[in-house]
Coordinates of C-alpha atoms in Angstrom, one line a residue:
X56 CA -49.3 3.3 20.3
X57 CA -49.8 1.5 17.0
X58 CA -47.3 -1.1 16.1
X59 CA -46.3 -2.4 12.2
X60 CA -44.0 -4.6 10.8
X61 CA -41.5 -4.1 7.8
X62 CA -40.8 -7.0 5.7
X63 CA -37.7 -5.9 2.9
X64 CA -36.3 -8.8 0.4
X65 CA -32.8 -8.2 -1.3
X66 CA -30.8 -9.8 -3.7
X67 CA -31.1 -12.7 -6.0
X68 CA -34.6 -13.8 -6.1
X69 CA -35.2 -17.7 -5.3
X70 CA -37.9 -20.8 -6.2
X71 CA -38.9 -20.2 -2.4
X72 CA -38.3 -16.6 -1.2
X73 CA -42.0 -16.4 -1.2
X74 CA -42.3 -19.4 1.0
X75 CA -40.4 -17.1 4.0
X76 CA -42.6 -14.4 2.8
X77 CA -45.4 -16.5 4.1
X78 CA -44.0 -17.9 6.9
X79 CA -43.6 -14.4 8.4
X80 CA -46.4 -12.7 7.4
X81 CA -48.5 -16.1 8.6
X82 CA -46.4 -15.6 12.6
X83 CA -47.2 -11.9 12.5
X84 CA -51.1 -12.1 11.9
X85 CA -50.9 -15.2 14.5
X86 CA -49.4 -11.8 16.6
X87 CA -52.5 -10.5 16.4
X88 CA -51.4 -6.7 17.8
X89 CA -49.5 -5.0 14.5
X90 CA -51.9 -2.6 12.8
X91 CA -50.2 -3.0 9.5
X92 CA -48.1 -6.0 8.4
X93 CA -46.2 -4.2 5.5
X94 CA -43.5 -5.2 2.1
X95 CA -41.4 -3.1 0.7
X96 CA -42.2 -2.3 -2.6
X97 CA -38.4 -3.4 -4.6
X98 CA -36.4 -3.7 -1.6
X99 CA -34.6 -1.1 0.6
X100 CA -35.5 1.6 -2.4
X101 CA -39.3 1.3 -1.6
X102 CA -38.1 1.8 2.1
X103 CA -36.5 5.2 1.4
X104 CA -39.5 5.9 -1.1
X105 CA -41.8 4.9 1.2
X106 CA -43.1 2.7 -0.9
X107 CA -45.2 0.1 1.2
X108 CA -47.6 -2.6 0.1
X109 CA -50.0 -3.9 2.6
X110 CA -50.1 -7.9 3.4
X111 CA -52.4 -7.7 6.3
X112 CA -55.7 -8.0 4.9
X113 CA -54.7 -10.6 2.3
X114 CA -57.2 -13.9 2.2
X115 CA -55.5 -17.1 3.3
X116 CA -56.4 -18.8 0.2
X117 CA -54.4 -16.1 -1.9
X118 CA -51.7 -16.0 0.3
X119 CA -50.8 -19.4 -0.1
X120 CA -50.1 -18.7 -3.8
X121 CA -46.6 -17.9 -2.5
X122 CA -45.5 -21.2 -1.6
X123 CA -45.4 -22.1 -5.2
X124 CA -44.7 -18.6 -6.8
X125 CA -41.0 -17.6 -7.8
X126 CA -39.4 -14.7 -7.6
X127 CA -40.6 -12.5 -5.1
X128 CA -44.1 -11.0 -4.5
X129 CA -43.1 -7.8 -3.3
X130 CA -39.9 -6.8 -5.2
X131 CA -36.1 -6.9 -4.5
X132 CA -33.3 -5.0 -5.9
X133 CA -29.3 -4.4 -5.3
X134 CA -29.4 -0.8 -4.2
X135 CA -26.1 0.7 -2.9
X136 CA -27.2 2.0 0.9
X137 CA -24.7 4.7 2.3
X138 CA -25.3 5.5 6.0
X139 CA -27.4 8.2 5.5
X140 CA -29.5 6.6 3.7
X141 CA -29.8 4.1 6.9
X142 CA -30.3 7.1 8.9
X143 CA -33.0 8.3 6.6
X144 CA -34.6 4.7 7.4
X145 CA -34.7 5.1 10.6
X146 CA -36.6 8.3 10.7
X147 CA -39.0 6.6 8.4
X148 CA -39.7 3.3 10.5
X149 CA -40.2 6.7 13.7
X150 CA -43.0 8.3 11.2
X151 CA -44.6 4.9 9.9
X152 CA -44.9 3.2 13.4
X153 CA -42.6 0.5 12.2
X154 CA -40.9 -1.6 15.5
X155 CA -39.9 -4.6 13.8
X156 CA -38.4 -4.7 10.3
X157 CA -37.3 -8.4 8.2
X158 CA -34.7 -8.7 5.8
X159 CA -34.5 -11.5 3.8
X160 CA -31.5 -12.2 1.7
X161 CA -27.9 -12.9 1.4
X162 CA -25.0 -11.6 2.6
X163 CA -25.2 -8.1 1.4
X164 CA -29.0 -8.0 2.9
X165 CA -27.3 -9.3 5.9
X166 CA -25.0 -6.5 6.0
X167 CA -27.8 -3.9 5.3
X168 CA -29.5 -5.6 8.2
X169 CA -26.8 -5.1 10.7
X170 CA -26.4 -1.4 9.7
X171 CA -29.6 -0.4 10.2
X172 CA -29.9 -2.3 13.2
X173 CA -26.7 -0.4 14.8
X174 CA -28.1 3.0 13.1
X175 CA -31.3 2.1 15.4
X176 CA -29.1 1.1 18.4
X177 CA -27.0 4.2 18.5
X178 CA -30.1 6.3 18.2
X179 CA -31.8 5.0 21.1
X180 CA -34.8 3.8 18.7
X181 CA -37.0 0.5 20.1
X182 CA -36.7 -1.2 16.9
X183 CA -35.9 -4.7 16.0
X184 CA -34.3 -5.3 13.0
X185 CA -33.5 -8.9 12.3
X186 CA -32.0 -11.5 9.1
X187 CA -34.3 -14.3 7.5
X188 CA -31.3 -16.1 5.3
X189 CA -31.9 -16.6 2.0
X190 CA -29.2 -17.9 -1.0
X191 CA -29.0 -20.2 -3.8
X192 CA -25.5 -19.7 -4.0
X193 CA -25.7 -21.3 -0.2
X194 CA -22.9 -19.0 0.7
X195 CA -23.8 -17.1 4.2
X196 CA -21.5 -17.5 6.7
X197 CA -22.6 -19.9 10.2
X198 CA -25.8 -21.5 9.1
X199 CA -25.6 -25.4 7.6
X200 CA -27.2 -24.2 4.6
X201 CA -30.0 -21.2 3.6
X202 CA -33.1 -21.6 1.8
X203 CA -33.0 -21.0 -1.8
X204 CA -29.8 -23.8 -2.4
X205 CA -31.7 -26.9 -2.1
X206 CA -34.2 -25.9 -5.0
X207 CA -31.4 -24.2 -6.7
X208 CA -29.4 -28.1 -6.0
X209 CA -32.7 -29.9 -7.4
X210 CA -32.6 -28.0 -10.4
X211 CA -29.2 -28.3 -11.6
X212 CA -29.0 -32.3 -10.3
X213 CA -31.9 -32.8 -12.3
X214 CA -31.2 -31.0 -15.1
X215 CA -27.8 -32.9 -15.1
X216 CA -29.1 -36.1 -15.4
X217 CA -31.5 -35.2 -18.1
X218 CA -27.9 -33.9 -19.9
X219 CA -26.4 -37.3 -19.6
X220 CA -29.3 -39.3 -20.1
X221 CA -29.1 -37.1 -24.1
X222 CA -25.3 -37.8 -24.4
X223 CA -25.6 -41.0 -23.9
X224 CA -28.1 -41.0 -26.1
X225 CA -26.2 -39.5 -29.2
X226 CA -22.7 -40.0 -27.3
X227 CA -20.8 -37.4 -29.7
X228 CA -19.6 -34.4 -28.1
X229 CA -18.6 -32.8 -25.2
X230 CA -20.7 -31.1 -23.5
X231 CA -20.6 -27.8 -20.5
X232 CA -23.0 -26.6 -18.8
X233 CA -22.5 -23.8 -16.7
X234 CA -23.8 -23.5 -13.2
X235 CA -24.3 -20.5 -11.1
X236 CA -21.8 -19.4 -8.0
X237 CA -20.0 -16.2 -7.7
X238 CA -17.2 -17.9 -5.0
X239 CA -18.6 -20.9 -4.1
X240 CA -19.3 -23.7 -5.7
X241 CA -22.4 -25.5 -4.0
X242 CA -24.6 -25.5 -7.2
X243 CA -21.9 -27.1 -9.3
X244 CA -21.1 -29.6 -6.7
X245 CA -25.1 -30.3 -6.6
X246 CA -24.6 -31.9 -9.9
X247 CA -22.7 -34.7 -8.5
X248 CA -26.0 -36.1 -7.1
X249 CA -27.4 -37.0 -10.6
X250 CA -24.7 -39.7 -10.6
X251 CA -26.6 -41.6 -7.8
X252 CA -28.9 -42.3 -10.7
X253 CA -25.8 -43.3 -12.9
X254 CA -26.0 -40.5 -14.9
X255 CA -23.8 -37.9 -13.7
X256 CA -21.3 -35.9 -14.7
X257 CA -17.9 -36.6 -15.8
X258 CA -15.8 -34.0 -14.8
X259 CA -17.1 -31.1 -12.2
X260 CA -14.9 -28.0 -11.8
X261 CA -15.6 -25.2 -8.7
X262 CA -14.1 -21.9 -8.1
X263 CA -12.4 -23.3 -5.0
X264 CA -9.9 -24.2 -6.6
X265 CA -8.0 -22.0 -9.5
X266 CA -8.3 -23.4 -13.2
X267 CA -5.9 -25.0 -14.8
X268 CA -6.5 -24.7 -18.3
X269 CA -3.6 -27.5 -19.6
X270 CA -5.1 -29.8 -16.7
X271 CA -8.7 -29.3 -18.0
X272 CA -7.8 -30.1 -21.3
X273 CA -5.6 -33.2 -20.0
X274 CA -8.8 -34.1 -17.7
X275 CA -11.3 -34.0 -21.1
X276 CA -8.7 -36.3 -23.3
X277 CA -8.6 -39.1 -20.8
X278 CA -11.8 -39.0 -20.4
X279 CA -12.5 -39.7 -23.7
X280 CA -10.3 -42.6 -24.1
X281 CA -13.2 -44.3 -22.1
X282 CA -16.3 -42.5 -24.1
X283 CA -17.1 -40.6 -26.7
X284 CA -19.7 -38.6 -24.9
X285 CA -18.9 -36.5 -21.5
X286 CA -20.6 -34.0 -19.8
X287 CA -18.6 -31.4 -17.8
X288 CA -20.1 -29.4 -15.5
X289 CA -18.4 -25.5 -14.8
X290 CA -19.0 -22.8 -12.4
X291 CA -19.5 -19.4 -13.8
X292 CA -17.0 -17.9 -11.1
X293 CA -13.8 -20.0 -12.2
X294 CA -11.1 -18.1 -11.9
X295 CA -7.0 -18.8 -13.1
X296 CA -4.0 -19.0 -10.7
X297 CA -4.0 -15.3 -10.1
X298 CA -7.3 -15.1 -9.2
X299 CA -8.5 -13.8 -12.3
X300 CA -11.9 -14.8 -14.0
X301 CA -11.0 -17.2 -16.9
X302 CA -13.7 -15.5 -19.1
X303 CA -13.6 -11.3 -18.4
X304 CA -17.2 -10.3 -17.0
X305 CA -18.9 -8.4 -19.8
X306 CA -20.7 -6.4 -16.5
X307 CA -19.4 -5.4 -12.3
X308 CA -20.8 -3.3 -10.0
X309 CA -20.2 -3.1 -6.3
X310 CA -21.6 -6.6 -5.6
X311 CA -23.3 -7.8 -9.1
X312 CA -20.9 -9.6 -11.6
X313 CA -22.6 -10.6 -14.7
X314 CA -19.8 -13.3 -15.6
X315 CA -18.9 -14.2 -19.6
X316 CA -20.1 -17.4 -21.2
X317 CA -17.7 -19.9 -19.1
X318 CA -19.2 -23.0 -20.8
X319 CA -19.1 -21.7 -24.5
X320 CA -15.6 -20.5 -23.3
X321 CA -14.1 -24.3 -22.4
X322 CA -16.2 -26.2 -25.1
X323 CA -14.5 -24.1 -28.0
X324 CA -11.0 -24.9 -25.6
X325 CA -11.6 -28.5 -26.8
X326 CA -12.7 -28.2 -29.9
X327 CA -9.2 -25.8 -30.4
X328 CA -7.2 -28.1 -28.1
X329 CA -9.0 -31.5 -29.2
X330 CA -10.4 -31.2 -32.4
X331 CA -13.6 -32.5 -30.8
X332 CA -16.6 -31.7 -31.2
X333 CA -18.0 -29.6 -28.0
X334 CA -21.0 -27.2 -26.9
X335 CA -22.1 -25.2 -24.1
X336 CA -24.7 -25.1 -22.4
X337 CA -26.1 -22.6 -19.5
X338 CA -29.7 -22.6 -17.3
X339 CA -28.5 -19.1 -16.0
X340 CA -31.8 -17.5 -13.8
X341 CA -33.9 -20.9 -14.9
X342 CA -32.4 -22.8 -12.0
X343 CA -33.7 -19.9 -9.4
X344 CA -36.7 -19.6 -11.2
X345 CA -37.9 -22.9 -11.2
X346 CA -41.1 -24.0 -8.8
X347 CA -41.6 -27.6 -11.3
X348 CA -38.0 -28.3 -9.6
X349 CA -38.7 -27.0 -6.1
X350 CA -37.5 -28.8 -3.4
X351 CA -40.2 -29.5 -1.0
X352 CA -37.4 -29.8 2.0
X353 CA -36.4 -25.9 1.1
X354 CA -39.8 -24.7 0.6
X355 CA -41.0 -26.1 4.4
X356 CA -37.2 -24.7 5.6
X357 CA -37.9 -21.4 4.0
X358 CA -41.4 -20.8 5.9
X359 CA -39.8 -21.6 9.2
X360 CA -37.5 -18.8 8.5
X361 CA -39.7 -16.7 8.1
X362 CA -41.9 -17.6 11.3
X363 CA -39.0 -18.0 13.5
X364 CA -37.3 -14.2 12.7
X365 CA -40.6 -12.8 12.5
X366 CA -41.4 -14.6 16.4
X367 CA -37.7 -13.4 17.4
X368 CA -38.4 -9.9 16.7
X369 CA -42.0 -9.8 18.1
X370 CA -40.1 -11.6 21.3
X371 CA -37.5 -8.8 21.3
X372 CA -34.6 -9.7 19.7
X373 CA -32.7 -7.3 17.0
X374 CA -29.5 -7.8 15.2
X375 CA -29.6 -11.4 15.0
X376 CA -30.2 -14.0 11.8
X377 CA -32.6 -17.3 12.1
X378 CA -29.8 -19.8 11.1
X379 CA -30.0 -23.9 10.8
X380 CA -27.5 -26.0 12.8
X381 CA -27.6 -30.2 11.4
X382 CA -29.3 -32.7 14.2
X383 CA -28.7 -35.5 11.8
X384 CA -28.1 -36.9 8.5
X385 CA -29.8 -40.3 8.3
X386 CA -32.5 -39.7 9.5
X387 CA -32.4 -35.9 8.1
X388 CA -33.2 -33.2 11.0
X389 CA -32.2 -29.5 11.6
X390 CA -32.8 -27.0 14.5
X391 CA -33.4 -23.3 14.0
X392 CA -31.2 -20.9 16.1
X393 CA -30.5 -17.2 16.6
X394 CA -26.6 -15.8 15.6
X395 CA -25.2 -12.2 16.0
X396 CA -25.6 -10.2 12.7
X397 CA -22.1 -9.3 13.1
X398 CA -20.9 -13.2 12.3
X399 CA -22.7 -12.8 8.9
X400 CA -22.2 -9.9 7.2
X401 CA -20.6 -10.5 3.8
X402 CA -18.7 -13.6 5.5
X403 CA -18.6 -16.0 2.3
X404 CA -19.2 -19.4 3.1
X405 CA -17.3 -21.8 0.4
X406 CA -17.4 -25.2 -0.2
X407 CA -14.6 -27.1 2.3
X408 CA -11.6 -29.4 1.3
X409 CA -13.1 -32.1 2.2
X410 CA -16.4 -31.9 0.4
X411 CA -13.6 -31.6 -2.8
X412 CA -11.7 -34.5 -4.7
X413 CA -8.5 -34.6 -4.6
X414 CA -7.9 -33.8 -8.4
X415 CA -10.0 -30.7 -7.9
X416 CA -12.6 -32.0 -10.6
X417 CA -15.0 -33.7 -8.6
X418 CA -16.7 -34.0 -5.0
X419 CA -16.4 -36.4 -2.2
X420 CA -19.1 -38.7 -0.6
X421 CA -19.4 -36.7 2.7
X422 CA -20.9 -33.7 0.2
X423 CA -23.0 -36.1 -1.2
X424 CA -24.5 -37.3 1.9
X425 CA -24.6 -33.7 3.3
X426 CA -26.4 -32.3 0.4
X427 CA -28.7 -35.2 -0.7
X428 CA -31.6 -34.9 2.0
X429 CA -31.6 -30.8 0.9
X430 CA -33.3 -31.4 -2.4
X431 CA -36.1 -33.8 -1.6
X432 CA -37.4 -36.5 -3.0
X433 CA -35.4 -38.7 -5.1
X434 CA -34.3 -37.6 -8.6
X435 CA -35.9 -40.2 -10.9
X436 CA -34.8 -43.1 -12.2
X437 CA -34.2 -43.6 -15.7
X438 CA -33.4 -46.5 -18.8
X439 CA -31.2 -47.6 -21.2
X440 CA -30.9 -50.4 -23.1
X441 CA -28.2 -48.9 -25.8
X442 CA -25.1 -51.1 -24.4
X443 CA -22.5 -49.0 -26.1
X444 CA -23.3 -46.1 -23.6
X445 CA -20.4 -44.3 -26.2
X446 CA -17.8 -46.8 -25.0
X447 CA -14.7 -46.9 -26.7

């Protein structure tokens, strides 16, 4: 009987979503026994559509075009799925010879994953369904941390250090950028690690923990009693002590929140409060987008991923997630593992207390040491010779 694989991507695109893509379609031609080695054309919509594109046949030297192409190669998308739309899956992957089906993405993929898995279960179906993590935002549940972050922590480090490197330049403002997280705050924090080059931010605020508007404004001023130039950097998910978003989304649906202008939002705050003069800035998709600032770390983590769900489900697993446990720090080494669906699925993972400061506008060391050897090489190092630095 002829034997194919499914490979579906969901969610948020990443800098190496394409490098798990490879790493499982590489592990299921090494197979050597699947007739078809199939994507989904746009995510679990091209499954229902049958919409299949066929990775099989494609040369090596194409292939390897993913490892330094964003986005994703065979589509995604943020389709609500209702069970009988799982149940229509099923009876597709019957008629299309599929036995083992990928899903790479975040928690919601995860979620899709495990339904499909237990709609294959409960019907008696020999199909393995399993979860190839995948994130910027770094928030699924168990695993250290999922491919997509460290590019996605590369990007906004860098770009932060570039930032300060111009205010100190022309040290007459304050400026926000805004950084991408729903609920957790990892790619803010990330911008901590541009201060290792001395030029980090000033003040870093996460959505774990609710924003105090007075105390922001209180942070800003004592800042600049020491400088005349400060860069702040802002999560798009802050929210107030109530839980609400301190800028009203302009878009929601089920899962997607396209979140106001948070940084435009706190630099006019100053300039109101202050009567300084202030500006916003904000990389939005840029720092998922970005293969110049791809972390080599995440791209190599990303392929193993991909080869180590593919090999599971070839082996017989089903229901399960390739996850990454820490070895060590210094040295840096990880060690791929298996974990139950069901401790996943749309389990948020947020940044802990003690990766916070206490005042709730910075980070500690111990995240600086945890997330340093996730984005590669060294940022670089940079020059000045203007002694004023915008000293006061």
């Amino acid at each position: 009987m002829a034997e194919n694989l499914l490979i579906v991507h969901g969610g948020g695109p990443t800098a190496v979503l394409n490098s798990s893509l490879y790493g499982a379609v590489k592990e299921a031609k090494r197979y050597g026994k699947l007739d078809h080695i199939y994507g989904a054309e746009n995510g679990t919509g091209g499954v229902l559509e049958e919409k299949f594109i066929e990775l099989e046949n494609i040369p090596e030297e194409t292939l390897k075009l993913l490892l330094q192409t964003p986005g994703t190669a065979i589509g995604t998308s943020r389709d609500p799925i209702w069970q009988e739309d799982y149940e229509k899956m099923a009876d597709i992957l019957v008629k299309r010879d599929i036995k083992y089906v990928l899903f790479n993405g975040g928690n919601g993929t995860m979620d899709t994953c495990g339904k499909l898995h237990k709609t294959c279960q409960a019907r008696n179906l020999d199909i393995r369904v399993m979860g190839i993590p995948k994130t910027t935002d770094n928030d699924i549940a168990v695993t250290d941390h999922s491919p997509g972050f460290g590019s996605a922590a590369r990007y906004i480090a860098a770009c932060t250090e570039e930032l300060c490197a111009d205010v100190r330049s022309l040290p007459i403002h304050v400026v926000v950028m805004e950084a991408s997280g729903r609920n957790a705050g990892w790619i803010t924090a990330a911008s901590a690690l541009a201060a290792e080059k001395g030029y980090g931010p000033d003040l870093i605020y996460l959505p774990e923990r609710s924003f105090d508007e007075d105390k922001f404004i209180k942070d800003v001023e004592e800042k600049l009693k020491e400088k005349s130039g400060i860069v702040v950097v802002a999560s798009e998910g802050l929210t107030d002590k109530d839980g609400k978003p301190i800028v009203k989304p302009v878009f929601k649906t089920e899962r997607a929140t396209y979140f106001g202008d948070v940084s435009s939002h706190l630099a006019n705050l100053v300039i109101q409060k202050l009567g300084y003069k202030a500006r916003g800035e904000k990389p939005g998709l840029l720092g998922r987008a970005s293969i110049g600032l791809q972390s080599p770390v995440d791209c190599e983590e990303a392929q193993l991923a991909g080869e180590k769900a593919c090999c599971a489900a070839l082996n017989g697993e089903s229901g399960k997630m390739v996850a990454f446990r820490r070895v060590s720090e210094n040295p840096y080494e990880i060690e791929d593992f298996l974990v139950d669906i069901d401790e996943v699925m749309m389990y948020e993972r947020t940044m802990p207390d003690e990766y916070i400061n206490a005042e709730g506008n910075g980070v500690t060391q111990a995240f600086l040491d945890w997330c340093r050897p996730l984005i590669g090489e060294e940022l670089p190092d940079m020059i000045s010779f203007n002694g004023f630095y915008g000293k006061k």
